[in-house]
Coordinates of C-alpha atoms in Angstrom, one line a residue:
M463 CA -158.3 -78.2 -89.2
D464 CA -154.6 -76.6 -89.0
I465 CA -153.5 -80.2 -89.2
V466 CA -155.4 -81.1 -92.4
S467 CA -154.0 -77.7 -93.9
Y468 CA -150.7 -78.4 -92.6
F469 CA -150.5 -81.8 -94.2
S470 CA -152.0 -80.5 -97.3
S471 CA -149.3 -78.0 -98.3
L472 CA -146.7 -80.3 -98.1
D473 CA -145.6 -80.9 -101.6
F474 CA -144.4 -85.0 -101.7
M475 CA -142.7 -84.1 -105.3
S476 CA -140.7 -80.9 -103.5
F477 CA -139.3 -84.1 -101.6
L478 CA -138.8 -86.3 -104.2
N479 CA -136.8 -83.8 -106.6
A480 CA -134.8 -82.6 -103.6
L481 CA -134.0 -86.3 -102.9
P482 CA -130.9 -86.8 -105.4
G483 CA -129.0 -84.1 -103.7
N484 CA -129.7 -85.6 -100.3
I485 CA -128.3 -88.5 -101.7
A486 CA -125.5 -86.9 -102.9
Q487 CA -124.5 -85.0 -100.1
G488 CA -124.8 -88.2 -97.9
I489 CA -122.5 -89.9 -99.8
I490 CA -119.9 -87.1 -99.5
W491 CA -120.3 -86.9 -95.9
G492 CA -120.4 -90.8 -95.8
L493 CA -116.6 -90.6 -96.9
M494 CA -116.1 -88.1 -94.1
G495 CA -117.6 -90.8 -91.8
L496 CA -115.1 -93.2 -93.2
G497 CA -112.5 -91.2 -91.5
V498 CA -114.4 -90.7 -88.2
F499 CA -114.6 -94.8 -88.4
I500 CA -110.7 -95.0 -88.1
T501 CA -110.5 -93.0 -84.9
Y502 CA -113.8 -94.1 -83.2
K503 CA -114.6 -97.6 -84.1
L504 CA -110.8 -99.3 -84.7
L505 CA -109.1 -96.6 -82.4
H506 CA -111.5 -96.0 -79.8
F507 CA -110.3 -92.2 -79.7
A508 CA -112.6 -89.2 -79.5
D509 CA -110.9 -87.1 -82.4
L510 CA -112.8 -83.5 -82.4
S511 CA -110.4 -82.3 -84.6
V512 CA -112.4 -83.4 -87.6
D513 CA -114.5 -80.1 -87.6
G514 CA -111.1 -78.4 -88.3
S515 CA -109.8 -80.6 -90.7
F516 CA -113.3 -81.1 -92.9
A517 CA -113.1 -77.1 -93.4
T518 CA -109.4 -77.4 -94.0
G519 CA -109.5 -79.4 -96.8
G520 CA -112.0 -77.3 -98.3
A521 CA -109.8 -74.0 -97.7
V522 CA -106.7 -76.0 -99.4
T523 CA -108.5 -77.0 -102.5
A524 CA -110.2 -73.7 -102.9
I525 CA -107.0 -71.3 -102.4
M526 CA -104.9 -73.6 -104.6
L527 CA -107.8 -73.6 -107.3
I528 CA -107.7 -69.9 -107.1
N529 CA -104.1 -69.8 -107.5
G530 CA -104.2 -71.8 -110.9
C531 CA -103.2 -75.3 -109.7
P532 CA -104.7 -78.4 -111.3
I533 CA -107.8 -79.9 -109.3
W534 CA -105.6 -83.0 -108.7
V535 CA -102.9 -81.0 -107.5
A536 CA -105.6 -79.2 -105.0
M537 CA -107.0 -82.3 -103.9
L538 CA -103.7 -83.8 -103.1
V539 CA -102.5 -81.2 -101.0
A540 CA -105.9 -81.0 -98.9
I541 CA -105.3 -84.5 -98.0
A542 CA -101.8 -83.6 -96.9
A543 CA -102.9 -80.6 -94.8
G544 CA -105.3 -82.9 -93.1
L545 CA -103.1 -85.6 -92.5
L546 CA -100.7 -83.0 -90.8
A547 CA -103.8 -81.9 -88.8
G548 CA -104.2 -85.5 -87.3
L549 CA -100.5 -85.8 -87.1
V550 CA -100.8 -82.4 -84.6
T551 CA -103.6 -83.9 -82.7
G552 CA -101.7 -87.7 -82.0
L553 CA -98.5 -85.5 -81.0
L554 CA -100.6 -83.4 -78.6
H555 CA -101.8 -86.8 -77.1
T556 CA -99.1 -89.2 -77.0
L557 CA -96.0 -86.6 -76.7
L558 CA -97.4 -84.2 -74.6
G559 CA -100.2 -86.5 -72.4
I560 CA -103.0 -84.3 -73.3
P561 CA -106.2 -86.1 -72.9
D562 CA -108.1 -87.5 -76.3
I563 CA -110.8 -85.2 -76.1
L564 CA -108.8 -81.9 -75.3
S565 CA -105.9 -83.0 -77.9
G566 CA -108.9 -82.9 -80.6
I567 CA -110.1 -79.5 -79.1
L568 CA -107.0 -77.5 -79.1
T569 CA -106.5 -78.9 -82.9
Q570 CA -110.1 -78.1 -84.0
I571 CA -109.3 -74.8 -82.5
A572 CA -106.0 -73.8 -83.8
L573 CA -107.7 -74.9 -87.3
Y574 CA -110.2 -72.4 -87.4
S575 CA -107.5 -69.7 -87.1
I576 CA -105.3 -71.3 -89.6
N577 CA -108.2 -71.9 -92.2
L578 CA -108.8 -68.1 -92.2
N579 CA -105.3 -67.4 -92.8
I580 CA -105.1 -69.9 -95.8
M581 CA -108.3 -68.4 -97.5
G582 CA -107.7 -64.7 -96.4
K583 CA -111.1 -64.4 -95.8
S584 CA -114.3 -66.5 -94.0
N585 CA -115.6 -68.0 -97.5
L586 CA -114.3 -68.5 -101.1
P587 CA -116.2 -69.4 -104.2
I588 CA -115.1 -71.9 -106.8
S589 CA -118.1 -72.0 -109.3
Y590 CA -117.6 -74.7 -111.8
R591 CA -118.2 -72.3 -114.0
N592 CA -114.8 -70.8 -113.4
Y593 CA -112.8 -73.9 -112.5
S594 CA -112.6 -77.6 -113.7
L595 CA -113.7 -79.2 -110.8
V596 CA -114.1 -83.0 -110.4
I597 CA -117.7 -82.9 -109.1
S598 CA -120.3 -79.8 -108.8
A599 CA -124.0 -79.8 -107.6
S600 CA -124.8 -78.5 -111.1
N601 CA -125.0 -82.0 -112.3
I602 CA -127.0 -84.2 -109.4
N603 CA -126.5 -87.3 -111.4
M604 CA -122.9 -87.2 -112.3
A605 CA -122.2 -86.1 -108.8
I606 CA -123.6 -89.2 -107.2
I607 CA -121.8 -91.5 -109.8
I608 CA -118.5 -89.7 -109.1
A609 CA -119.1 -89.7 -105.4
L610 CA -119.9 -93.2 -105.4
I611 CA -116.6 -94.2 -107.9
V612 CA -114.7 -91.9 -105.2
V613 CA -116.0 -94.0 -101.8
A614 CA -115.6 -97.3 -103.6
I615 CA -111.7 -96.3 -104.0
V616 CA -111.3 -95.3 -100.3
I617 CA -113.1 -98.3 -99.3
V618 CA -111.3 -100.5 -101.2
A619 CA -108.0 -98.5 -100.0
M620 CA -108.9 -98.9 -96.4
Y621 CA -109.8 -103.0 -96.6
W622 CA -106.4 -103.2 -98.2
Y623 CA -104.8 -101.2 -95.6
F624 CA -106.3 -102.3 -92.6
G625 CA -105.2 -106.0 -93.7
T626 CA -101.7 -105.2 -93.8
E627 CA -99.5 -105.4 -90.9
Q628 CA -99.5 -101.8 -89.9
G629 CA -103.1 -101.9 -90.1
T630 CA -103.4 -105.0 -88.3
T631 CA -101.2 -103.1 -85.2
I632 CA -104.0 -100.2 -85.4
R633 CA -106.9 -102.5 -84.9
S634 CA -105.2 -104.1 -82.2
T635 CA -103.9 -100.8 -80.5
G636 CA -107.5 -100.1 -80.5
S637 CA -109.2 -103.3 -79.1
N638 CA -106.5 -103.8 -76.4
P639 CA -103.7 -101.2 -75.9
A640 CA -102.6 -103.0 -72.7
M641 CA -101.7 -106.2 -74.6
S642 CA -100.7 -104.7 -77.8
K643 CA -97.7 -102.8 -75.9
A644 CA -97.0 -106.0 -74.4
Q645 CA -96.4 -107.8 -77.4
G646 CA -93.9 -105.0 -78.2
I647 CA -96.0 -102.8 -80.6
N648 CA -95.6 -98.9 -80.1
I649 CA -99.0 -98.1 -79.3
N650 CA -98.2 -94.3 -79.3
F651 CA -96.8 -94.3 -83.2
T652 CA -100.0 -96.3 -84.3
K653 CA -102.2 -94.1 -82.7
V654 CA -100.2 -91.1 -84.3
I655 CA -100.9 -92.9 -87.7
A656 CA -104.4 -93.7 -87.4
L657 CA -105.3 -90.1 -86.5
A658 CA -103.1 -88.9 -89.3
L659 CA -104.9 -91.1 -91.8
S660 CA -108.5 -90.4 -90.4
N661 CA -108.0 -86.5 -90.7
A662 CA -106.6 -87.1 -94.2
V663 CA -109.7 -88.9 -95.2
V664 CA -111.7 -85.8 -93.7
A665 CA -109.9 -83.5 -95.2
F666 CA -110.2 -85.1 -98.4
S667 CA -114.2 -85.4 -97.9
G668 CA -114.0 -81.6 -97.3
S669 CA -112.5 -80.9 -100.6
I670 CA -114.9 -83.2 -102.3
F671 CA -117.6 -81.2 -100.6
S672 CA -116.4 -77.6 -101.1
Q673 CA -116.3 -78.4 -105.0
Y674 CA -120.0 -80.0 -104.7
Q675 CA -121.6 -76.7 -103.0
G676 CA -119.2 -74.4 -105.0
F677 CA -117.4 -72.6 -102.3
A678 CA -115.2 -73.4 -99.4
D679 CA -116.3 -71.5 -95.8
V680 CA -114.5 -71.7 -92.7
N681 CA -117.6 -72.7 -91.1
M682 CA -118.2 -75.7 -93.0
G683 CA -116.8 -77.9 -91.2
R684 CA -118.8 -76.9 -87.5
G685 CA -120.7 -80.0 -86.4
A686 CA -118.9 -82.7 -88.7
I687 CA -118.3 -85.1 -86.0
V688 CA -121.5 -85.5 -85.0
I689 CA -122.7 -86.1 -89.0
G690 CA -120.0 -88.3 -88.9
L691 CA -120.9 -90.6 -86.0
A692 CA -124.0 -90.5 -87.3
A693 CA -123.0 -92.1 -90.1
V694 CA -121.1 -94.6 -88.5
I695 CA -123.6 -95.7 -85.9
I696 CA -126.6 -95.7 -88.1
G697 CA -124.7 -98.1 -90.6
E698 CA -123.4 -100.3 -87.8
V699 CA -127.2 -100.6 -86.3
L700 CA -128.3 -101.4 -89.8
G701 CA -125.6 -103.5 -90.7
E702 CA -125.5 -105.8 -87.8
A703 CA -129.1 -105.9 -88.2
I704 CA -129.3 -107.2 -92.2
F705 CA -126.0 -109.3 -92.0
R706 CA -125.7 -110.1 -87.7
K707 CA -123.1 -112.2 -87.1
H708 CA -121.8 -112.6 -91.0
I709 CA -121.1 -108.6 -91.1
N710 CA -117.5 -108.1 -91.8
F711 CA -115.1 -105.4 -92.2
I712 CA -115.6 -104.4 -95.6
I713 CA -119.4 -104.4 -95.3
R714 CA -119.2 -102.4 -92.2
L715 CA -117.2 -99.5 -94.0
I716 CA -119.7 -100.0 -96.8
F717 CA -122.6 -99.5 -94.5
V718 CA -120.8 -96.0 -93.0
I719 CA -121.6 -94.8 -96.6
V720 CA -125.4 -96.3 -96.3
G721 CA -125.6 -94.4 -92.9
G722 CA -124.3 -91.0 -94.3
I723 CA -127.3 -91.5 -97.3
L724 CA -130.0 -92.2 -94.6
Y725 CA -128.9 -89.2 -92.1
Y726 CA -129.4 -86.6 -95.1
I727 CA -132.4 -88.4 -96.4
A728 CA -133.7 -88.1 -92.5
M729 CA -132.5 -84.5 -92.8
G730 CA -134.2 -84.0 -96.0
I731 CA -137.5 -85.1 -94.6
V732 CA -137.3 -83.0 -91.5
L733 CA -137.1 -80.2 -94.0
W734 CA -139.6 -81.2 -96.4
L735 CA -142.1 -81.3 -93.3
K736 CA -141.2 -77.6 -93.1
M737 CA -139.4 -77.9 -89.4
P738 CA -137.6 -74.9 -88.3
T739 CA -134.1 -74.9 -89.7
D740 CA -132.8 -73.5 -86.9
D741 CA -133.4 -76.8 -84.9
T742 CA -131.5 -79.3 -87.6
K743 CA -128.8 -79.6 -85.0
L744 CA -131.5 -80.6 -82.6
F745 CA -132.7 -83.2 -84.7
T746 CA -129.4 -84.0 -85.4
A747 CA -128.6 -84.7 -81.9
I748 CA -131.7 -86.7 -81.4
I749 CA -131.2 -89.1 -84.6
V750 CA -127.7 -89.8 -83.2
A751 CA -128.8 -90.5 -79.8
I752 CA -131.7 -92.9 -81.0
F753 CA -129.2 -94.9 -82.8
L754 CA -126.5 -94.7 -80.2
A755 CA -129.0 -96.2 -77.6
V756 CA -130.3 -98.9 -80.3
P757 CA -127.3 -101.1 -79.7
N758 CA -127.5 -101.1 -75.6
I759 CA -131.6 -101.4 -75.9
R760 CA -131.2 -104.3 -78.1
S761 CA -128.5 -106.2 -76.2
R762 CA -130.6 -105.6 -72.9
A763 CA -133.3 -107.1 -74.2
T764 CA -131.6 -110.0 -75.8
N765 CA -130.0 -110.6 -72.4
S766 CA -133.3 -110.3 -70.6
F767 CA -134.7 -113.0 -72.7
K768 CA -131.9 -115.2 -72.4
K769 CA -132.2 -114.8 -68.6
V770 CA -136.1 -115.6 -68.5
A771 CA -135.1 -118.7 -70.7
K772 CA -132.6 -120.0 -68.4
Q773 CA -134.9 -119.8 -66.1
N774 CA -137.7 -121.4 -67.2
S775 CA -135.6 -124.4 -68.0
K776 CA -134.3 -124.5 -64.6
A777 CA -137.9 -124.7 -63.4
Q778 CA -138.7 -127.4 -65.6
K779 CA -136.1 -129.4 -64.4
V780 CA -137.1 -128.9 -61.1
E781 CA -140.5 -130.0 -61.6
G782 CA -139.0 -132.9 -63.8

């Protein structure tokens, strides 16, 4: 009887009403996932500094708006701040020889204090009523359209850049550092460039998100790396499942956004099912773990089927 009353208490219309907001947030976090994609998939670098640079983008945007700067100037400076954060992570790793995970953690810790110093306090409101913003949750439909335009521009820019000579060297460095070094590529330089670009995109998404929610908070980037990885991994699994061998670079970028949207829809379902809000991080970890395991499970299943097929064919030949 308790189960019946529980399901009867669920209002499906409330889930549908919240769905546009989940989609809008998913697109914005998918934009952040594009930054994670650069380091995680192209460079194979575990960059944990994005938790800090995401908040840096919001902090810089908020303080500049409050001080009377136009929104486009605030966003450009936010991107530059993220670029500098990635530059620091890259130099800690390449110049000082600090392992990738530790260099990201050091930058993330430092950015927490830096973000507090930028804002002067832990939270700064930037309501659409007081400032001219690019995007706002006050108009969800328009927010979705603007967010889609922004990510389309970023995807096109990334597709173009990673097709250039410098972009190709970054991809080469991530795929085979030893071979790239043997070919005369300065792999340390390409790592620094990639980390700077990644955190610039992350800070840009932080700027967009702070405008969307109407405030910047020093903790707004907490767990951002997990959400970014979720967007990348979910998108990759779905993209490969749909397009298989025909998947290309731009489709992978598009599916990062799809992954971000699906992740936030999943979170919306969790909240609609009245799960404890304190357990959202747990659900996030479970979702990411499941999608991380899918490629490995699929490859094992494929290999096992191939082995059985080979054994059967050999047996048939022997019998023949």
